[in-house]
Structures are given as C-alpha cells and as structure tokens.
Amino acid sequence: MLFLWLAAGVASAAPPIEIMVEDGAAPWSGPDGNGYANDLVRAAFAAVHTEIRLAVVPYARCKAYVMQGAVAGCFNMSPSPEHQGKLLLSDMPLFEVHPRYYYNTDKPLPAVSEHMVAAGTRIGVVNGYEYPPSLAELEKRGAILDRANTEIATLRKLAAGRVDLALMMADQVKADAAQMRNVAVAFHAASMGSYIGFSTIHPQGEQARKLFNEGYRIISTNGRKAEIARRWQIR
C-alpha cells in the first residue's frame, strides 16, 4: 500500500514549468545558464515551491517561442507593442538596462545624440531585442539596422568598421568594450526595464506569471534578492 501511495504521488506531481532565457547577456544571463537574472527567477519560483526548468537559447528563439506559446515564459524582455495579446510581462522588472550607442574611435564620431543620426547610418543591434521607441524613429528617418545574435558580435562589427554605431542594452558590455582599443561610448538613450514575459496562450503561462509575481515579492522583502545582487555585484 505504501508503494502504491508513493507511486501515485509521483505520478500526480506537476511537471516543471519550462522557462527560456537568453544566452548572451552576462552578468544577467550567460551562455552557461548562470547570471543575476537567472538566480532571481530561480529564487522567485523556489519561494513559492515551484519547480522550473531553464532552457538557455539565443534571445530571438526565446522571444519567438514565448510569443508562439511554445513555452510558458522568456527573459530578459522589455516592453514592446508587438507583445500585445501574446504575452504579459511580470509586475516588476528583474533589472534596468541603460542603452548606449558606441562608436569606432578610428572614425569620425557620426553623431552626438540620437537626433543627429543621419540617414544611411548603419547601427548594430541584436536580433530580436526590444529597444527604446527612439530607435524605430531612427529607422524611419533612414538609419539602417544591422542585426547580430549577441552584443559582443555587434561590438566586433563596430571595431572592424562594419557598422557606424552599435546600440548596447546592458552594462555588461563595458568590460568587453574596454578590451577593444577603438570602441567608446558615443551617447545614451532612454533606460528601460527588463522583465520576464509570460505567454498568454501556453497552458502554464498565466499560472507561471502569478507564481513568479508572488515569489518575486517574497524575495524582494525577505532579503534574498538583495543577497543575490551583492553576490553578482549589481547595484
């Protein structure tokens, strides 16, 4: 009887909720599945006793899968009109991103603000990333968006002279940029929050959103979030 009871308990246990995470945004989310945001998400679900499985993939795939309802959630995501009806973001952001335009110091600075970016300027961006609305305005004015799979790949294009500007969404590129002798910050764009997005059509999407929001509130007040931030040296 004990064996049958245990077997029934295992059979009825809910499967882990699959969450996708981008692979190229260290220190928030790195290719090895570790990072500040990854630890926050794990801790939030653990706080509400919910098992998850993180799948580390390129951001474009992460975004496509959650919008198609193939997975319950994806991070790190920022607000965008294209999300309407397909996903809902968490109540609170995991962190803030500070968009910066970089330029090649071996070439004349092409602009000192977004307002001065001329038509035909090639801007390196990451495929699938959400950017400030000002970037869409630049594209309308004739800027050319050159897409890569990661921010470091975009920086390398800039260093090689293949793009005129590179738009970086995260502080983690500072170390990478510092190692490139001919790459420097040109100017900034408006800051954005980075969230976990939940599918509106995946069967576990809404449940996962509610569980995460509750868990995130718990770790934000019990000191766990602050502890993770100290460990990753996030301010």
PDB file of C-alpha atoms in Angstrom:
ATOM      1  CA  MET A   1       0.000   0.000   0.000  1.00  0.00           C
ATOM      2  CA  LEU A   2       2.814   2.410   0.857  1.00  0.00           C
ATOM      3  CA  PHE A   3       4.452   1.711  -2.501  1.00  0.00           C
ATOM      4  CA  LEU A   4       1.167   2.412  -4.340  1.00  0.00           C
ATOM      5  CA  TRP A   5       0.667   5.653  -2.403  1.00  0.00           C
ATOM      6  CA  LEU A   6       4.182   6.867  -3.225  1.00  0.00           C
ATOM      7  CA  ALA A   7       3.794   5.895  -6.876  1.00  0.00           C
ATOM      8  CA  ALA A   8       0.525   7.804  -7.113  1.00  0.00           C
ATOM      9  CA  GLY A   9       2.165  10.859  -5.557  1.00  0.00           C
ATOM     10  CA  VAL A  10       4.976  10.835  -8.101  1.00  0.00           C
ATOM     11  CA  ALA A  11       2.524  10.385 -10.980  1.00  0.00           C
ATOM     12  CA  SER A  12       0.402  13.357  -9.848  1.00  0.00           C
ATOM     13  CA  ALA A  13       3.326  15.744  -9.320  1.00  0.00           C
ATOM     14  CA  ALA A  14       3.155  18.746 -11.627  1.00  0.00           C
ATOM     15  CA  PRO A  15       5.819  18.838 -14.342  1.00  0.00           C
ATOM     16  CA  PRO A  16       8.442  21.607 -14.142  1.00  0.00           C
ATOM     17  CA  ILE A  17       7.483  24.860 -15.832  1.00  0.00           C
ATOM     18  CA  GLU A  18       9.783  25.461 -18.793  1.00  0.00           C
ATOM     19  CA  ILE A  19      11.197  28.989 -18.963  1.00  0.00           C
ATOM     20  CA  MET A  20      13.571  30.113 -21.680  1.00  0.00           C
ATOM     21  CA  VAL A  21      16.418  32.547 -21.048  1.00  0.00           C
ATOM     22  CA  GLU A  22      18.760  34.319 -23.421  1.00  0.00           C
ATOM     23  CA  ASP A  23      22.347  33.132 -23.684  1.00  0.00           C
ATOM     24  CA  GLY A  24      24.259  36.355 -24.366  1.00  0.00           C
ATOM     25  CA  ALA A  25      23.621  38.887 -21.601  1.00  0.00           C
ATOM     26  CA  ALA A  26      26.165  38.254 -18.842  1.00  0.00           C
ATOM     27  CA  PRO A  27      26.262  39.080 -15.963  1.00  0.00           C
ATOM     28  CA  TRP A  28      22.459  38.866 -16.054  1.00  0.00           C
ATOM     29  CA  SER A  29      22.125  35.741 -18.214  1.00  0.00           C
ATOM     30  CA  GLY A  30      25.184  33.987 -19.599  1.00  0.00           C
ATOM     31  CA  PRO A  31      25.698  31.117 -22.052  1.00  0.00           C
ATOM     32  CA  ASP A  32      26.364  28.690 -19.177  1.00  0.00           C
ATOM     33  CA  GLY A  33      22.899  29.230 -17.694  1.00  0.00           C
ATOM     34  CA  ASN A  34      24.163  31.361 -14.818  1.00  0.00           C
ATOM     35  CA  GLY A  35      23.587  35.023 -14.095  1.00  0.00           C
ATOM     36  CA  TYR A  36      21.944  37.571 -11.842  1.00  0.00           C
ATOM     37  CA  ALA A  37      18.561  37.392 -13.606  1.00  0.00           C
ATOM     38  CA  ASN A  38      18.696  33.578 -13.744  1.00  0.00           C
ATOM     39  CA  ASP A  39      19.267  33.443  -9.986  1.00  0.00           C
ATOM     40  CA  LEU A  40      16.403  35.881  -9.371  1.00  0.00           C
ATOM     41  CA  VAL A  41      13.987  33.797 -11.420  1.00  0.00           C
ATOM     42  CA  ARG A  42      15.057  30.547  -9.742  1.00  0.00           C
ATOM     43  CA  ALA A  43      14.757  32.125  -6.286  1.00  0.00           C
ATOM     44  CA  ALA A  44      11.321  33.617  -7.010  1.00  0.00           C
ATOM     45  CA  PHE A  45       9.849  30.286  -8.089  1.00  0.00           C
ATOM     46  CA  ALA A  46      11.586  28.468  -5.232  1.00  0.00           C
ATOM     47  CA  ALA A  47       9.951  30.911  -2.802  1.00  0.00           C
ATOM     48  CA  VAL A  48       6.537  29.608  -3.912  1.00  0.00           C
ATOM     49  CA  HIS A  49       7.711  25.967  -4.015  1.00  0.00           C
ATOM     50  CA  THR A  50       7.506  25.690  -7.811  1.00  0.00           C
ATOM     51  CA  GLU A  51       9.936  23.678  -9.912  1.00  0.00           C
ATOM     52  CA  ILE A  52      11.134  25.225 -13.176  1.00  0.00           C
ATOM     53  CA  ARG A  53      13.461  24.202 -15.981  1.00  0.00           C
ATOM     54  CA  LEU A  54      15.573  26.899 -17.606  1.00  0.00           C
ATOM     55  CA  ALA A  55      16.407  26.424 -21.295  1.00  0.00           C
ATOM     56  CA  VAL A  56      19.313  28.613 -22.455  1.00  0.00           C
ATOM     57  CA  VAL A  57      18.847  29.768 -26.068  1.00  0.00           C
ATOM     58  CA  PRO A  58      19.572  32.766 -28.337  1.00  0.00           C
ATOM     59  CA  TYR A  59      17.261  35.643 -27.499  1.00  0.00           C
ATOM     60  CA  ALA A  60      15.433  35.621 -30.843  1.00  0.00           C
ATOM     61  CA  ARG A  61      14.367  31.999 -30.211  1.00  0.00           C
ATOM     62  CA  CYS A  62      13.404  32.732 -26.599  1.00  0.00           C
ATOM     63  CA  LYS A  63      11.172  35.571 -27.739  1.00  0.00           C
ATOM     64  CA  ALA A  64       9.639  33.665 -30.664  1.00  0.00           C
ATOM     65  CA  TYR A  65       8.807  30.608 -28.544  1.00  0.00           C
ATOM     66  CA  VAL A  66       7.040  32.525 -25.791  1.00  0.00           C
ATOM     67  CA  MET A  67       5.073  34.620 -28.288  1.00  0.00           C
ATOM     68  CA  GLN A  68       4.023  31.436 -30.119  1.00  0.00           C
ATOM     69  CA  GLY A  69       3.020  29.775 -26.842  1.00  0.00           C
ATOM     70  CA  ALA A  70       5.641  27.036 -27.154  1.00  0.00           C
ATOM     71  CA  VAL A  71       6.996  27.824 -23.655  1.00  0.00           C
ATOM     72  CA  ALA A  72       5.451  29.443 -20.596  1.00  0.00           C
ATOM     73  CA  GLY A  73       7.988  32.256 -20.222  1.00  0.00           C
ATOM     74  CA  CYS A  74      11.107  34.008 -21.512  1.00  0.00           C
ATOM     75  CA  PHE A  75      13.539  36.565 -20.128  1.00  0.00           C
ATOM     76  CA  ASN A  76      15.098  39.136 -20.362  1.00  0.00           C
ATOM     77  CA  MET A  77      12.354  41.117 -22.156  1.00  0.00           C
ATOM     78  CA  SER A  78      11.479  44.807 -22.360  1.00  0.00           C
ATOM     79  CA  PRO A  79       8.106  46.357 -23.249  1.00  0.00           C
ATOM     80  CA  SER A  80       7.166  46.387 -26.944  1.00  0.00           C
ATOM     81  CA  PRO A  81       3.896  46.875 -28.887  1.00  0.00           C
ATOM     82  CA  GLU A  82       4.479  43.526 -30.638  1.00  0.00           C
ATOM     83  CA  HIS A  83       3.815  41.725 -27.347  1.00  0.00           C
ATOM     84  CA  GLN A  84       0.165  42.831 -27.311  1.00  0.00           C
ATOM     85  CA  GLY A  85      -2.133  39.846 -26.884  1.00  0.00           C
ATOM     86  CA  LYS A  86       0.735  37.344 -26.975  1.00  0.00           C
ATOM     87  CA  LEU A  87       2.484  37.789 -23.651  1.00  0.00           C
ATOM     88  CA  LEU A  88       2.338  39.634 -20.367  1.00  0.00           C
ATOM     89  CA  LEU A  89       5.386  40.950 -18.538  1.00  0.00           C
ATOM     90  CA  SER A  90       5.997  40.398 -14.847  1.00  0.00           C
ATOM     91  CA  ASP A  91       4.703  43.049 -12.463  1.00  0.00           C
ATOM     92  CA  MET A  92       8.223  44.235 -11.636  1.00  0.00           C
ATOM     93  CA  PRO A  93      11.400  44.281 -13.734  1.00  0.00           C
ATOM     94  CA  LEU A  94      14.317  41.991 -12.985  1.00  0.00           C
ATOM     95  CA  PHE A  95      16.710  44.883 -13.599  1.00  0.00           C
ATOM     96  CA  GLU A  96      17.121  48.122 -15.547  1.00  0.00           C
ATOM     97  CA  VAL A  97      19.000  48.364 -18.839  1.00  0.00           C
ATOM     98  CA  HIS A  98      20.722  51.542 -19.981  1.00  0.00           C
ATOM     99  CA  PRO A  99      21.009  51.727 -23.785  1.00  0.00           C
ATOM    100  CA  ARG A 100      24.296  53.184 -25.008  1.00  0.00           C
ATOM    101  CA  TYR A 101      25.458  53.921 -28.523  1.00  0.00           C
ATOM    102  CA  TYR A 102      29.105  53.044 -29.126  1.00  0.00           C
ATOM    103  CA  TYR A 103      31.294  54.286 -31.971  1.00  0.00           C
ATOM    104  CA  ASN A 104      34.616  53.411 -33.564  1.00  0.00           C
ATOM    105  CA  THR A 105      37.252  55.878 -32.357  1.00  0.00           C
ATOM    106  CA  ASP A 106      39.289  55.346 -35.527  1.00  0.00           C
ATOM    107  CA  LYS A 107      36.483  57.051 -37.459  1.00  0.00           C
ATOM    108  CA  PRO A 108      34.828  60.462 -37.002  1.00  0.00           C
ATOM    109  CA  LEU A 109      32.000  60.356 -34.455  1.00  0.00           C
ATOM    110  CA  PRO A 110      28.867  60.089 -36.649  1.00  0.00           C
ATOM    111  CA  ALA A 111      26.583  61.855 -34.120  1.00  0.00           C
ATOM    112  CA  VAL A 112      26.496  63.093 -30.541  1.00  0.00           C
ATOM    113  CA  SER A 113      22.801  62.343 -29.935  1.00  0.00           C
ATOM    114  CA  GLU A 114      20.020  60.275 -31.476  1.00  0.00           C
ATOM    115  CA  HIS A 115      18.600  63.448 -33.034  1.00  0.00           C
ATOM    116  CA  MET A 116      21.794  63.867 -35.063  1.00  0.00           C
ATOM    117  CA  VAL A 117      21.944  60.349 -36.533  1.00  0.00           C
ATOM    118  CA  ALA A 118      21.842  60.783 -40.313  1.00  0.00           C
ATOM    119  CA  ALA A 119      20.008  58.666 -42.872  1.00  0.00           C
ATOM    120  CA  GLY A 120      22.188  55.803 -44.059  1.00  0.00           C
ATOM    121  CA  THR A 121      23.950  55.376 -40.691  1.00  0.00           C
ATOM    122  CA  ARG A 122      24.452  51.673 -40.013  1.00  0.00           C
ATOM    123  CA  ILE A 123      23.516  50.784 -36.415  1.00  0.00           C
ATOM    124  CA  GLY A 124      24.448  47.388 -34.976  1.00  0.00           C
ATOM    125  CA  VAL A 125      21.689  45.782 -32.888  1.00  0.00           C
ATOM    126  CA  VAL A 126      20.858  42.294 -31.583  1.00  0.00           C
ATOM    127  CA  ASN A 127      18.308  40.199 -33.436  1.00  0.00           C
ATOM    128  CA  GLY A 128      15.000  40.150 -31.550  1.00  0.00           C
ATOM    129  CA  TYR A 129      15.927  42.630 -28.795  1.00  0.00           C
ATOM    130  CA  GLU A 130      13.399  45.251 -27.717  1.00  0.00           C
ATOM    131  CA  TYR A 131      14.847  48.742 -27.942  1.00  0.00           C
ATOM    132  CA  PRO A 132      13.653  52.235 -26.967  1.00  0.00           C
ATOM    133  CA  PRO A 133      10.992  53.672 -29.329  1.00  0.00           C
ATOM    134  CA  SER A 134      13.581  56.227 -30.450  1.00  0.00           C
ATOM    135  CA  LEU A 135      15.385  53.511 -32.437  1.00  0.00           C
ATOM    136  CA  ALA A 136      12.272  52.874 -34.540  1.00  0.00           C
ATOM    137  CA  GLU A 137      12.170  56.595 -35.243  1.00  0.00           C
ATOM    138  CA  LEU A 138      15.781  56.500 -36.432  1.00  0.00           C
ATOM    139  CA  GLU A 139      14.928  53.640 -38.780  1.00  0.00           C
ATOM    140  CA  LYS A 140      12.019  55.649 -40.184  1.00  0.00           C
ATOM    141  CA  ARG A 141      14.446  58.510 -40.849  1.00  0.00           C
ATOM    142  CA  GLY A 142      16.693  56.212 -42.871  1.00  0.00           C
ATOM    143  CA  ALA A 143      19.080  54.587 -40.393  1.00  0.00           C
ATOM    144  CA  ILE A 144      19.996  51.011 -41.339  1.00  0.00           C
ATOM    145  CA  LEU A 145      19.745  48.370 -38.599  1.00  0.00           C
ATOM    146  CA  ASP A 146      22.417  45.669 -38.854  1.00  0.00           C
ATOM    147  CA  ARG A 147      21.421  42.643 -36.757  1.00  0.00           C
ATOM    148  CA  ALA A 148      23.690  40.156 -34.968  1.00  0.00           C
ATOM    149  CA  ASN A 149      22.963  37.338 -32.500  1.00  0.00           C
ATOM    150  CA  THR A 150      24.777  38.852 -29.487  1.00  0.00           C
ATOM    151  CA  GLU A 151      26.011  42.211 -28.239  1.00  0.00           C
ATOM    152  CA  ILE A 152      29.644  41.134 -28.341  1.00  0.00           C
ATOM    153  CA  ALA A 153      29.192  40.204 -32.015  1.00  0.00           C
ATOM    154  CA  THR A 154      27.806  43.689 -32.639  1.00  0.00           C
ATOM    155  CA  LEU A 155      30.768  45.263 -30.851  1.00  0.00           C
ATOM    156  CA  ARG A 156      33.165  43.260 -33.004  1.00  0.00           C
ATOM    157  CA  LYS A 157      31.423  44.521 -36.132  1.00  0.00           C
ATOM    158  CA  LEU A 158      31.873  48.060 -34.833  1.00  0.00           C
ATOM    159  CA  ALA A 159      35.550  47.510 -34.055  1.00  0.00           C
ATOM    160  CA  ALA A 160      36.039  46.124 -37.570  1.00  0.00           C
ATOM    161  CA  GLY A 161      34.332  49.138 -39.150  1.00  0.00           C
ATOM    162  CA  ARG A 162      31.341  47.175 -40.473  1.00  0.00           C
ATOM    163  CA  VAL A 163      28.792  49.391 -38.687  1.00  0.00           C
ATOM    164  CA  ASP A 164      28.880  53.097 -37.751  1.00  0.00           C
ATOM    165  CA  LEU A 165      27.266  52.768 -34.322  1.00  0.00           C
ATOM    166  CA  ALA A 166      26.419  49.857 -32.012  1.00  0.00           C
ATOM    167  CA  LEU A 167      23.472  50.069 -29.621  1.00  0.00           C
ATOM    168  CA  MET A 168      24.212  48.163 -26.420  1.00  0.00           C
ATOM    169  CA  MET A 169      21.443  47.461 -23.913  1.00  0.00           C
ATOM    170  CA  ALA A 170      23.486  46.459 -20.894  1.00  0.00           C
ATOM    171  CA  ASP A 171      26.276  47.469 -18.550  1.00  0.00           C
ATOM    172  CA  GLN A 172      27.985  44.116 -19.069  1.00  0.00           C
ATOM    173  CA  VAL A 173      29.428  45.323 -22.383  1.00  0.00           C
ATOM    174  CA  LYS A 174      31.664  47.810 -20.572  1.00  0.00           C
ATOM    175  CA  ALA A 175      34.323  45.177 -19.946  1.00  0.00           C
ATOM    176  CA  ASP A 176      34.120  43.868 -23.499  1.00  0.00           C
ATOM    177  CA  ALA A 177      34.269  47.365 -24.965  1.00  0.00           C
ATOM    178  CA  ALA A 178      37.215  48.319 -22.747  1.00  0.00           C
ATOM    179  CA  GLN A 179      39.222  45.499 -24.319  1.00  0.00           C
ATOM    180  CA  MET A 180      38.668  46.950 -27.796  1.00  0.00           C
ATOM    181  CA  ARG A 181      41.050  49.816 -28.299  1.00  0.00           C
ATOM    182  CA  ASN A 182      38.878  51.561 -30.903  1.00  0.00           C
ATOM    183  CA  VAL A 183      35.421  51.340 -29.248  1.00  0.00           C
ATOM    184  CA  ALA A 184      33.932  54.004 -26.950  1.00  0.00           C
ATOM    185  CA  VAL A 185      30.576  55.376 -25.806  1.00  0.00           C
ATOM    186  CA  ALA A 186      29.079  57.981 -28.139  1.00  0.00           C
ATOM    187  CA  PHE A 187      25.814  58.863 -26.356  1.00  0.00           C
ATOM    188  CA  HIS A 188      22.911  57.372 -24.402  1.00  0.00           C
ATOM    189  CA  ALA A 189      19.247  56.530 -24.997  1.00  0.00           C
ATOM    190  CA  ALA A 190      16.368  56.242 -22.514  1.00  0.00           C
ATOM    191  CA  SER A 191      16.619  53.483 -19.879  1.00  0.00           C
ATOM    192  CA  MET A 192      14.240  50.520 -19.936  1.00  0.00           C
ATOM    193  CA  GLY A 193      13.143  47.794 -17.550  1.00  0.00           C
ATOM    194  CA  SER A 194      13.961  44.161 -18.321  1.00  0.00           C
ATOM    195  CA  TYR A 195      11.288  41.645 -17.301  1.00  0.00           C
ATOM    196  CA  ILE A 196      10.257  38.029 -17.574  1.00  0.00           C
ATOM    197  CA  GLY A 197       7.491  37.623 -20.162  1.00  0.00           C
ATOM    198  CA  PHE A 198       4.729  35.010 -19.882  1.00  0.00           C
ATOM    199  CA  SER A 199       2.737  33.515 -22.728  1.00  0.00           C
ATOM    200  CA  THR A 200      -0.987  34.297 -22.808  1.00  0.00           C
ATOM    201  CA  ILE A 201      -1.734  31.056 -24.700  1.00  0.00           C
ATOM    202  CA  HIS A 202       0.594  28.471 -23.151  1.00  0.00           C
ATOM    203  CA  PRO A 203      -1.361  26.306 -20.647  1.00  0.00           C
ATOM    204  CA  GLN A 204       1.081  27.147 -17.840  1.00  0.00           C
ATOM    205  CA  GLY A 205       1.658  30.779 -18.805  1.00  0.00           C
ATOM    206  CA  GLU A 206      -0.832  32.554 -16.543  1.00  0.00           C
ATOM    207  CA  GLN A 207      -0.147  30.245 -13.600  1.00  0.00           C
ATOM    208  CA  ALA A 208       3.583  30.834 -14.007  1.00  0.00           C
ATOM    209  CA  ARG A 209       3.063  34.606 -14.122  1.00  0.00           C
ATOM    210  CA  LYS A 210       1.070  34.637 -10.880  1.00  0.00           C
ATOM    211  CA  LEU A 211       3.544  32.338  -9.134  1.00  0.00           C
ATOM    212  CA  PHE A 212       6.532  34.398 -10.247  1.00  0.00           C
ATOM    213  CA  ASN A 213       4.957  37.702  -9.198  1.00  0.00           C
ATOM    214  CA  GLU A 214       4.225  36.306  -5.743  1.00  0.00           C
ATOM    215  CA  GLY A 215       7.666  34.743  -5.402  1.00  0.00           C
ATOM    216  CA  TYR A 216       9.390  37.908  -6.571  1.00  0.00           C
ATOM    217  CA  ARG A 217       7.528  39.950  -3.968  1.00  0.00           C
ATOM    218  CA  ILE A 218       8.676  37.483  -1.323  1.00  0.00           C
ATOM    219  CA  ILE A 219      12.380  37.599  -2.242  1.00  0.00           C
ATOM    220  CA  SER A 220      12.208  41.400  -2.609  1.00  0.00           C
ATOM    221  CA  THR A 221      11.160  41.729   1.038  1.00  0.00           C
ATOM    222  CA  ASN A 222      12.939  38.866   2.781  1.00  0.00           C
ATOM    223  CA  GLY A 223      16.470  39.894   1.717  1.00  0.00           C
ATOM    224  CA  ARG A 224      17.033  37.120  -0.832  1.00  0.00           C
ATOM    225  CA  LYS A 225      17.011  39.490  -3.819  1.00  0.00           C
ATOM    226  CA  ALA A 226      19.484  41.827  -2.114  1.00  0.00           C
ATOM    227  CA  GLU A 227      21.727  38.872  -1.326  1.00  0.00           C
ATOM    228  CA  ILE A 228      21.761  37.804  -4.996  1.00  0.00           C
ATOM    229  CA  ALA A 229      22.535  41.375  -6.072  1.00  0.00           C
ATOM    230  CA  ARG A 230      25.500  41.557  -3.689  1.00  0.00           C
ATOM    231  CA  ARG A 231      26.849  38.244  -4.970  1.00  0.00           C
ATOM    232  CA  TRP A 232      26.707  39.465  -8.577  1.00  0.00           C
ATOM    233  CA  GLN A 233      27.853  42.974  -7.593  1.00  0.00           C
ATOM    234  CA  ILE A 234      24.706  44.504  -9.105  1.00  0.00           C
ATOM    235  CA  ARG A 235      23.738  47.941  -7.853  1.00  0.00           C
TER     236      ARG A 235
END
